[in-house]
Every structure is written in structure tokens, then in C-alpha cells.
mmCIF file of N, CA, C and O in Angstrom:
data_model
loop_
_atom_site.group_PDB
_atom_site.id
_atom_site.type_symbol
_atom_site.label_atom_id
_atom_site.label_comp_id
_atom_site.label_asym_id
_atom_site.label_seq_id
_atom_site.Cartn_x
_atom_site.Cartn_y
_atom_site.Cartn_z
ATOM 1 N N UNK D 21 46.664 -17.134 -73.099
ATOM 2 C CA UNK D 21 46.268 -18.524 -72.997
ATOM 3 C C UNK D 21 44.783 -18.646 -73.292
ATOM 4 O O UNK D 21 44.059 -17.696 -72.996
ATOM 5 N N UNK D 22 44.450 -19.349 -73.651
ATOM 6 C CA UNK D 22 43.000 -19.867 -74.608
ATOM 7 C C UNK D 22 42.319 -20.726 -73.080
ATOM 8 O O UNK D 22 43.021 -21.197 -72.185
ATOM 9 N N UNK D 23 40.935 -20.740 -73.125
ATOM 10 C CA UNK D 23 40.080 -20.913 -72.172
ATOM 11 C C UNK D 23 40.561 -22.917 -71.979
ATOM 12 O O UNK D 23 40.577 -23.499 -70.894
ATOM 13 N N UNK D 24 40.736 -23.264 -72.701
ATOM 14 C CA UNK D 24 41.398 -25.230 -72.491
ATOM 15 C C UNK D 24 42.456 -25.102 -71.920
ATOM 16 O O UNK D 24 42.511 -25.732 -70.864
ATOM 17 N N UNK D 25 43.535 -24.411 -72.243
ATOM 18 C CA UNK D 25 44.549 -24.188 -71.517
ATOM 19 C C UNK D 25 44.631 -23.602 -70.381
ATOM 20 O O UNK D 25 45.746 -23.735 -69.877
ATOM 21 N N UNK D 26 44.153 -23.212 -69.984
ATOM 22 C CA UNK D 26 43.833 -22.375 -68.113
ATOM 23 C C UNK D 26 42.796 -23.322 -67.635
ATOM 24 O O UNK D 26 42.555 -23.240 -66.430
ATOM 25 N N UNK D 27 42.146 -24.182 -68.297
ATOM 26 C CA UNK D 27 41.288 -25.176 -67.580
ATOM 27 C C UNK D 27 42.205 -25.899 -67.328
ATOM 28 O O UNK D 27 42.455 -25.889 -66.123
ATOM 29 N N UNK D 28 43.104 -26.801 -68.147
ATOM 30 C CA UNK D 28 44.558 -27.560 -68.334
ATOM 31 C C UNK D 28 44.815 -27.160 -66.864
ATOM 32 O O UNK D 28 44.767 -27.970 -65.939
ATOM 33 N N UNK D 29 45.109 -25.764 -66.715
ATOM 34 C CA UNK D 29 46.048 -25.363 -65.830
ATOM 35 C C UNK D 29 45.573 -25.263 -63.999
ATOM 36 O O UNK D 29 46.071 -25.388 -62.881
ATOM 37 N N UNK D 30 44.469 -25.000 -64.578
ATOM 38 C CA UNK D 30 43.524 -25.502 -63.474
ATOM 39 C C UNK D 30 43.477 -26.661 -62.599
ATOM 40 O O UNK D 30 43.577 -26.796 -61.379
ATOM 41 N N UNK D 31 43.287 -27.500 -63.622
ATOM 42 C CA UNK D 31 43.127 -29.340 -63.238
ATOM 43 C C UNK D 31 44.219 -29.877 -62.767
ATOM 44 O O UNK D 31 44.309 -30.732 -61.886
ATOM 45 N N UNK D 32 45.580 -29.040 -63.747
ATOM 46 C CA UNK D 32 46.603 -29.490 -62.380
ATOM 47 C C UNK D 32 47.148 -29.087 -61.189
ATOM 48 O O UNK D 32 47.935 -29.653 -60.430
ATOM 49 N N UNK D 33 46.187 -27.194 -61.113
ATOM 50 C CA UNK D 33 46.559 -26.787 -59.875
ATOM 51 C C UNK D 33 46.091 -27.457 -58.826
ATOM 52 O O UNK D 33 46.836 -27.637 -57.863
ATOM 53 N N UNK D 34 44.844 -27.920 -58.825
ATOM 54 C CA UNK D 34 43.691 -28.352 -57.750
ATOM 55 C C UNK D 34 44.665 -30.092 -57.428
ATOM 56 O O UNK D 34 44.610 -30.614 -56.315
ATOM 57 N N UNK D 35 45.320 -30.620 -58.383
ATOM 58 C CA UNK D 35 45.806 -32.067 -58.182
ATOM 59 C C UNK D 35 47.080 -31.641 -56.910
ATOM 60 O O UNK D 35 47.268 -32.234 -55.848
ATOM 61 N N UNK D 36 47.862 -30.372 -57.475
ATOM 62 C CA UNK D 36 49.032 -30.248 -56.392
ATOM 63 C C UNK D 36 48.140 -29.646 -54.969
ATOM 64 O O UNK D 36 48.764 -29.615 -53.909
ATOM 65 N N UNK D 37 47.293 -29.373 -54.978
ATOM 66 C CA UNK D 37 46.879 -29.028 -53.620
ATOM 67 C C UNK D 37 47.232 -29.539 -52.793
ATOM 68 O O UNK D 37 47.115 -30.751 -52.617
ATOM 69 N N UNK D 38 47.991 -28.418 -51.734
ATOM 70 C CA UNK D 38 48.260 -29.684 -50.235
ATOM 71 C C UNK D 38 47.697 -30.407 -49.212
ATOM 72 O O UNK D 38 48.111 -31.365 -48.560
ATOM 73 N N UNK D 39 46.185 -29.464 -49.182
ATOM 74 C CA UNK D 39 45.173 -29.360 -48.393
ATOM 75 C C UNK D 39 44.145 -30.066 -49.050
ATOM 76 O O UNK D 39 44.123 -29.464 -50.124
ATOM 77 N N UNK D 40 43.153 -31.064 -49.137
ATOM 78 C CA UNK D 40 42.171 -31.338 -49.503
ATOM 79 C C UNK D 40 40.893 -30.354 -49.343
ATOM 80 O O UNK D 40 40.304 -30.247 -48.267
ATOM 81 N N UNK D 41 40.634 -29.861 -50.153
ATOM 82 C CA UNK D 41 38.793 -29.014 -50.034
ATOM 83 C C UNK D 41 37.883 -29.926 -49.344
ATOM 84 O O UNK D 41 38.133 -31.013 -48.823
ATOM 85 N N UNK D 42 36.569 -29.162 -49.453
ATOM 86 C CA UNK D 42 35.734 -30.048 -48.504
ATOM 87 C C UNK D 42 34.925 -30.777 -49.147
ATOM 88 O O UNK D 42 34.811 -30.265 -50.261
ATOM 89 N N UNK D 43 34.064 -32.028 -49.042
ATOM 90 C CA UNK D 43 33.742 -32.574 -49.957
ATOM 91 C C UNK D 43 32.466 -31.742 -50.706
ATOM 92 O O UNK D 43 32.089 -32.184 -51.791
ATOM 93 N N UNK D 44 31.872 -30.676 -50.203
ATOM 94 C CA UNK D 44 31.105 -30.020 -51.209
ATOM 95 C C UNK D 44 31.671 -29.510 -52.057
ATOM 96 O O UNK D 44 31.315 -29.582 -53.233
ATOM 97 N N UNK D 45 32.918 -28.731 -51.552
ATOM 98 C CA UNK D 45 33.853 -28.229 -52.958
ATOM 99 C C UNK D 45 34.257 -29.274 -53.528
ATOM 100 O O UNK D 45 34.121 -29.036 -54.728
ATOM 101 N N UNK D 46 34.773 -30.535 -53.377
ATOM 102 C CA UNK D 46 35.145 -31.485 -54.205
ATOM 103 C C UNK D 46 34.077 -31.931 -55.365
ATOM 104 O O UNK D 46 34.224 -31.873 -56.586
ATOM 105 N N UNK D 47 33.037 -32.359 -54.661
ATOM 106 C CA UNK D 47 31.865 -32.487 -55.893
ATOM 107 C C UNK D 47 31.562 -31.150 -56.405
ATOM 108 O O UNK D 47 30.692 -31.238 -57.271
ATOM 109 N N UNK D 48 31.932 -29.988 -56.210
ATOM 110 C CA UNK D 48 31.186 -28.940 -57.022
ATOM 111 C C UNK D 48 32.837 -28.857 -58.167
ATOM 112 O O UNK D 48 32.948 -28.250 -59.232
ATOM 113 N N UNK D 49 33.744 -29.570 -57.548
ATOM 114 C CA UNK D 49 34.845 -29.586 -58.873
ATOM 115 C C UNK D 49 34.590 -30.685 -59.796
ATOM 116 O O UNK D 49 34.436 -30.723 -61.017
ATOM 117 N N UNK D 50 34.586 -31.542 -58.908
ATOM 118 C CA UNK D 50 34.187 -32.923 -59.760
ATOM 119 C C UNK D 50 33.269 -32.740 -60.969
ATOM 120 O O UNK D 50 33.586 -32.864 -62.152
ATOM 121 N N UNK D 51 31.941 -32.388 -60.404
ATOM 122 C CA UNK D 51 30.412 -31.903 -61.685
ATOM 123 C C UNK D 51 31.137 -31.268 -62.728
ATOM 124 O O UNK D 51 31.197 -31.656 -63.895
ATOM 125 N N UNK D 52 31.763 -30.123 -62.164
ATOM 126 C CA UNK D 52 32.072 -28.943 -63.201
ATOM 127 C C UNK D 52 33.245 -30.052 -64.334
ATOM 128 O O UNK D 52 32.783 -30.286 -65.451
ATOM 129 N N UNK D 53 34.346 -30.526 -64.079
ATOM 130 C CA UNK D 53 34.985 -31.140 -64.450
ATOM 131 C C UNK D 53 34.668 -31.750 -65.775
ATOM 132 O O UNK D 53 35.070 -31.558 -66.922
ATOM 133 N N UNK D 54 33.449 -32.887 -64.979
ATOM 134 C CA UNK D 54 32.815 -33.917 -65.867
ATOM 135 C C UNK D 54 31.711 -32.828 -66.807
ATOM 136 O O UNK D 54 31.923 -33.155 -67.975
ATOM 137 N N UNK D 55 31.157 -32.239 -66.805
ATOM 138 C CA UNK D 55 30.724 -31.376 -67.561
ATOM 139 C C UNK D 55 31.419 -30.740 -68.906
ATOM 140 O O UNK D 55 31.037 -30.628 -70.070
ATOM 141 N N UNK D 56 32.730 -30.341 -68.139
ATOM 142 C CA UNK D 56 33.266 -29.874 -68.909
ATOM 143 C C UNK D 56 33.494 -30.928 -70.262
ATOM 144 O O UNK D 56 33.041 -30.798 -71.399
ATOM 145 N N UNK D 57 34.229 -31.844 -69.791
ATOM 146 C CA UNK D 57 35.086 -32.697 -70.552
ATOM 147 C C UNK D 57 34.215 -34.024 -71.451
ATOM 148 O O UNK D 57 34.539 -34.718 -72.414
ATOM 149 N N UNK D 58 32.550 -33.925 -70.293
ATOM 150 C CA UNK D 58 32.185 -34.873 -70.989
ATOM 151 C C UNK D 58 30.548 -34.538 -71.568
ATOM 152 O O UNK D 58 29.935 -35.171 -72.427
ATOM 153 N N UNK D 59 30.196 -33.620 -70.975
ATOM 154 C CA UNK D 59 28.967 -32.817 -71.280
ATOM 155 C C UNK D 59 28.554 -33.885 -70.241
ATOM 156 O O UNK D 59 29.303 -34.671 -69.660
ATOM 157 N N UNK D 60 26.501 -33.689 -70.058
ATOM 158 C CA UNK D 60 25.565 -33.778 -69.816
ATOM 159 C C UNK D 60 25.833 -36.011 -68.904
ATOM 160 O O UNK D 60 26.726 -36.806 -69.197
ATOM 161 N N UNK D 61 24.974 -36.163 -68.162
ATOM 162 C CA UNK D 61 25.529 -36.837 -67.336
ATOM 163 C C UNK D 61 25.327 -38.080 -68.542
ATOM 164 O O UNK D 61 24.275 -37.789 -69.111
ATOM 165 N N UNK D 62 25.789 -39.096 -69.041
ATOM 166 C CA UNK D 62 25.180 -40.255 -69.881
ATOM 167 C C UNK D 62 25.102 -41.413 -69.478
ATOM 168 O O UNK D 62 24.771 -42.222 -70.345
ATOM 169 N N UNK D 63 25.363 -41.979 -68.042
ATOM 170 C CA UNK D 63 25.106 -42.970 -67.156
ATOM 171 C C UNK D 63 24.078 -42.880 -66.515
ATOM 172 O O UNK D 63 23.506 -41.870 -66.105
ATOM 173 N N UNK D 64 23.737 -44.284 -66.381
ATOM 174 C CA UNK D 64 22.227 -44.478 -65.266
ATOM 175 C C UNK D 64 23.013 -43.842 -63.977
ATOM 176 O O UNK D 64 24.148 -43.370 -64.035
ATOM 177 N N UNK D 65 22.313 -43.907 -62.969
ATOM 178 C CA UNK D 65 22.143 -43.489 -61.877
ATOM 179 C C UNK D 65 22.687 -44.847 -60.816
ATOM 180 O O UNK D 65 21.984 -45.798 -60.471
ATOM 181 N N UNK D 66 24.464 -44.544 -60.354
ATOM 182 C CA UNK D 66 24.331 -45.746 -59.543
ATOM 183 C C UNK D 66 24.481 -45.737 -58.485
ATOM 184 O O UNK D 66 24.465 -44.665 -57.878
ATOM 185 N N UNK D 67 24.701 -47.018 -57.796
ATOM 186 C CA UNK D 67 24.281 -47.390 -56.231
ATOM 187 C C UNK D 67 25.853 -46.958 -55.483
ATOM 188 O O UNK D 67 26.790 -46.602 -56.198
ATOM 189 N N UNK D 68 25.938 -47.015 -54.481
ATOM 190 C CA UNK D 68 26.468 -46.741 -53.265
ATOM 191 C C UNK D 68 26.528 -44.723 -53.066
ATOM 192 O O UNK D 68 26.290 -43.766 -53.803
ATOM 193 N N UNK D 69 26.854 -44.866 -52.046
ATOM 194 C CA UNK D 69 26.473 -43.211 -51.921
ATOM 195 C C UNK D 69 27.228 -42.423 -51.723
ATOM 196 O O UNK D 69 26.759 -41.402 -51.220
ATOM 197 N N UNK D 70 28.959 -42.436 -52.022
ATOM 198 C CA UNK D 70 29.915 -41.721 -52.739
ATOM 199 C C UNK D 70 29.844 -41.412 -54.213
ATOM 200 O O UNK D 70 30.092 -40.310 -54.703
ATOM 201 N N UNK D 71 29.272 -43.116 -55.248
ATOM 202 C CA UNK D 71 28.632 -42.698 -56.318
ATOM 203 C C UNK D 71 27.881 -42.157 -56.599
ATOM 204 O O UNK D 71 27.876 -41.793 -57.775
ATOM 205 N N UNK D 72 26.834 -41.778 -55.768
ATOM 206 C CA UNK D 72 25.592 -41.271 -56.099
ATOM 207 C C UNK D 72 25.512 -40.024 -55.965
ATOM 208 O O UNK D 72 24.714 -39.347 -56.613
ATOM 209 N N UNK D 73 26.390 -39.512 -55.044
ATOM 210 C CA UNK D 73 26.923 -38.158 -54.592
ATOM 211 C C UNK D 73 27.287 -37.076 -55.714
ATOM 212 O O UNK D 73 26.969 -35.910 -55.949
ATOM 213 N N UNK D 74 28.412 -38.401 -56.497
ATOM 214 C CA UNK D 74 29.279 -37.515 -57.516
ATOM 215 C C UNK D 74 28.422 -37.470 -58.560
ATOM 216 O O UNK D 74 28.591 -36.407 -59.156
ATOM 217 N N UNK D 75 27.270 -38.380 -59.238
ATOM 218 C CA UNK D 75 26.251 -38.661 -60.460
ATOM 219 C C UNK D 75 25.279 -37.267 -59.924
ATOM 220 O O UNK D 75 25.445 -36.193 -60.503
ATOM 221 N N UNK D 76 24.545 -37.352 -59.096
ATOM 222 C CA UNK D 76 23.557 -36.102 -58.698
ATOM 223 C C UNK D 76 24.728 -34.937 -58.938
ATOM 224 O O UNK D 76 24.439 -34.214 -59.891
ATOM 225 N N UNK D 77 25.902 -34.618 -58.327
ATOM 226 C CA UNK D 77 26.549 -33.147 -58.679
ATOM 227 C C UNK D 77 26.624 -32.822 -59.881
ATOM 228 O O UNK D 77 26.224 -31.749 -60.331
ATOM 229 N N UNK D 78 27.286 -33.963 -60.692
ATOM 230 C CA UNK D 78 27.419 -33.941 -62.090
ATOM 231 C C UNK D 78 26.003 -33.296 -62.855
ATOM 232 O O UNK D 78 25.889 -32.352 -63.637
ATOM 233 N N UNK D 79 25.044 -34.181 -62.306
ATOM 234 C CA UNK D 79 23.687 -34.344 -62.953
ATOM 235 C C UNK D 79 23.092 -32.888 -62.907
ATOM 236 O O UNK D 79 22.577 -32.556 -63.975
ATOM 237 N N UNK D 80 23.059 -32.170 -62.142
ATOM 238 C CA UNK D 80 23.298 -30.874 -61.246
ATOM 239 C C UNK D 80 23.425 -29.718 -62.344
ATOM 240 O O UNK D 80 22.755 -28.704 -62.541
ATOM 241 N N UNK D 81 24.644 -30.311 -63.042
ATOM 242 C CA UNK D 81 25.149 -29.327 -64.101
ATOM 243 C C UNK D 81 24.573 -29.363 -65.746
ATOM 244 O O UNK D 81 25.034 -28.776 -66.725
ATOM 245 N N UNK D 82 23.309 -30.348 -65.635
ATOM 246 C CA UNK D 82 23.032 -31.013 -67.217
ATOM 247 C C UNK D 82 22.357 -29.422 -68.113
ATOM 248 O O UNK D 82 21.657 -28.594 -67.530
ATOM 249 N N UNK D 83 22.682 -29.336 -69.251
ATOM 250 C CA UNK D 83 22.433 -28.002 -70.030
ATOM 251 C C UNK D 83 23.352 -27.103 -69.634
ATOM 252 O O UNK D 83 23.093 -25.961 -70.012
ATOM 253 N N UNK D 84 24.405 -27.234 -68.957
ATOM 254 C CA UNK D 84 25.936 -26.056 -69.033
ATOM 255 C C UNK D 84 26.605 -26.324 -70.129
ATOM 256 O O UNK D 84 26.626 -27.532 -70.364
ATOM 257 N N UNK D 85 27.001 -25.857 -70.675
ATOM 258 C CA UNK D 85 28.014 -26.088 -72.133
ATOM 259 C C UNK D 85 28.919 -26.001 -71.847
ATOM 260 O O UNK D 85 29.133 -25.060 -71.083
ATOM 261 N N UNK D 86 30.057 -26.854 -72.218
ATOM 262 C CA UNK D 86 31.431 -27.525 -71.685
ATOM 263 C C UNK D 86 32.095 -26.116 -71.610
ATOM 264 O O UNK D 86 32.738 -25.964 -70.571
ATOM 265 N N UNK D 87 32.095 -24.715 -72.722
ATOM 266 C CA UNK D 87 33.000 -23.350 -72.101
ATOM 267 C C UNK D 87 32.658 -23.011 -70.835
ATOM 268 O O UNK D 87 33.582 -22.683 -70.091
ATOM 269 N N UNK D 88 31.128 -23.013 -70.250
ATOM 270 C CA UNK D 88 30.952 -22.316 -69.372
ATOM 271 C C UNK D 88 31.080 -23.391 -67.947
ATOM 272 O O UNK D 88 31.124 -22.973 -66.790
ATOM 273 N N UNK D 89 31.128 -24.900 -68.367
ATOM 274 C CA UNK D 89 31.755 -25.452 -67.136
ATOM 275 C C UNK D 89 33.619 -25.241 -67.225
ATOM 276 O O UNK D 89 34.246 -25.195 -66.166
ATOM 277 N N UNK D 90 34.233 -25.146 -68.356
ATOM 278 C CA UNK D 90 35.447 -24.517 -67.912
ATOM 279 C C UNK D 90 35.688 -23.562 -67.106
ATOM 280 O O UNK D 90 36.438 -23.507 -66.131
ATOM 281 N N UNK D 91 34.877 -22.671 -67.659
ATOM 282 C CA UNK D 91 35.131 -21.176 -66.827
ATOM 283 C C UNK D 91 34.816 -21.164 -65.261
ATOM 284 O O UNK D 91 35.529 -20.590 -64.438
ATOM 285 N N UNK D 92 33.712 -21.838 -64.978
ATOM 286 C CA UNK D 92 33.064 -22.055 -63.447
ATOM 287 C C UNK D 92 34.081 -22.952 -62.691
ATOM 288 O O UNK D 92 34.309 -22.839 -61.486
ATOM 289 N N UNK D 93 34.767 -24.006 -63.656
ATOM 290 C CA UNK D 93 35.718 -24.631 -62.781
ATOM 291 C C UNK D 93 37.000 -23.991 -62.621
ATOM 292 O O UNK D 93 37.631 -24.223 -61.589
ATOM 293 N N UNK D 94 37.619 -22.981 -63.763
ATOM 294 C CA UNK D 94 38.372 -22.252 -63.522
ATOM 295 C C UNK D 94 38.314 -21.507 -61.964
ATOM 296 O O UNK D 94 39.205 -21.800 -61.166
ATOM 297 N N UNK D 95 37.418 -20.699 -61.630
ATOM 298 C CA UNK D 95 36.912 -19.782 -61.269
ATOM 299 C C UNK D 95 36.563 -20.122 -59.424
ATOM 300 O O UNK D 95 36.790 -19.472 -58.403
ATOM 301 N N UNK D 96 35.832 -21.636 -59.726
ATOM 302 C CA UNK D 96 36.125 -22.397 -58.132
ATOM 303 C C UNK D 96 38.013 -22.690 -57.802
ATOM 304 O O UNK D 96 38.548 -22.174 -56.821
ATOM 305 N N UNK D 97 38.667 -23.428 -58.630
ATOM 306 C CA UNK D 97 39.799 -23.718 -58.606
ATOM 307 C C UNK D 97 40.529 -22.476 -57.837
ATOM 308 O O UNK D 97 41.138 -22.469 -56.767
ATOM 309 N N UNK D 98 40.243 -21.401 -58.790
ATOM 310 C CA UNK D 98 41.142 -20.065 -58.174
ATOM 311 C C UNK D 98 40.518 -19.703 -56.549
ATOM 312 O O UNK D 98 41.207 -19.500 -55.549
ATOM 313 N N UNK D 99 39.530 -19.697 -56.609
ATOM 314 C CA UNK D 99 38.625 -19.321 -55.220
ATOM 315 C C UNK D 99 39.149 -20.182 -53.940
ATOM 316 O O UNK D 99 39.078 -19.872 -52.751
ATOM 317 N N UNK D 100 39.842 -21.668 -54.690
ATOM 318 C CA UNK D 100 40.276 -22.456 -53.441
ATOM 319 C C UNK D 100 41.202 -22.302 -53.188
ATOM 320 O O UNK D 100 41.471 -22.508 -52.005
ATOM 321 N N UNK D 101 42.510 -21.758 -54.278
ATOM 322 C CA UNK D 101 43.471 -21.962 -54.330
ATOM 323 C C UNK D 101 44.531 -21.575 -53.130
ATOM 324 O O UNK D 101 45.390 -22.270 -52.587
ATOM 325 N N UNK D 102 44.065 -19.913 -52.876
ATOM 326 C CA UNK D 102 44.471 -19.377 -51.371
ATOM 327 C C UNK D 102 44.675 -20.329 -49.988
ATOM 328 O O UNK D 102 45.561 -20.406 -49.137
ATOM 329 N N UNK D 103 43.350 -21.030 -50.221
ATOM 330 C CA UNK D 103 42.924 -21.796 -48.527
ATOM 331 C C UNK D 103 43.606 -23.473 -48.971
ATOM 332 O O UNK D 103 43.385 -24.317 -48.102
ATOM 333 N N UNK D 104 44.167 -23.835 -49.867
ATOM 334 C CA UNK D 104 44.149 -25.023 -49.985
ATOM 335 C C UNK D 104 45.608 -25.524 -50.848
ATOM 336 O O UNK D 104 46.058 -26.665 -50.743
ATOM 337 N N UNK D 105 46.108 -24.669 -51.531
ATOM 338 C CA UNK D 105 47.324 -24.603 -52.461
ATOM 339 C C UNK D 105 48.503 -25.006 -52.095
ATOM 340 O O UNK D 105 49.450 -24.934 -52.877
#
């Protein structure tokens, strides 16, 4: 399987989770995610502070190149998967 496809496979392991992660692992999936799929953050910076939460994690990740946020989100995904699957 090719590095998109185990990300693929990834994104829908973490969706069947039974257990919710914690919200630091959630934003450290979230960033990696949006990184991956969308590169570098391209929105202003907005208000309330669930948004602002997920824009700074994202933002967090600016200059990762979408393989190596695959791989890092791969890599958290598997790390949760035990405690949370």
C-alpha cells in the first residue's frame, strides 16, 4: 500500500474509534490532517476558542510537507489505536 492509502486507512481508523482521544491528541490529529490534505494554514486567524485551538495546532505544523504530515498522522493514529480503537 502506497503512503495515501494507509493515510486513507488511517482517517478511517481514528473515525471508528470507540473511545474519543484527548483533546491534545485530537488537535495533534486534526493539524496533522489539515496539513496533510491542505498544506500550510491559509485562513486568518479566528475567534472563539475551539477555533482558535484547532488554527494555532494546524498553524503549528506550517513548512511540514503534506508526505511527512501523512506519515506523522499515520504514526499518531497507530499510537492511539491500542487505548482508543
Amino acid at each position: 500500500m502506497g503512503l495515501s492509502e494507509d493515510f486513507e486507512v488511517a482517517a478511517n481508523k481514528i473515525r471508528g474509534f470507540s473511545k474519543r482521544p484527548s483533546d491534545s491528541d485530537m488537535l495533534e490529529v486534526y493539524a496533522l490532517y489539515k496539513q496533510a490534505t491542505v498544506g500550510d494554514t491559509n485562513t486568518a486567524k479566528p475567534s472563539g476558542a475551539e477555533a482558535v485551538a484547532k488554527w494555532n495546532a494546524w498553524s503549528s505544523k506550517k513548512g511540514v510537507s503534506s508526505d511527512q504530515a501523512k506519515e506523522q498522522y499515520i504514526a499518531k493514529v497507530a499510537a492511539l489505536a491500542p487505548k482508543f480503537a
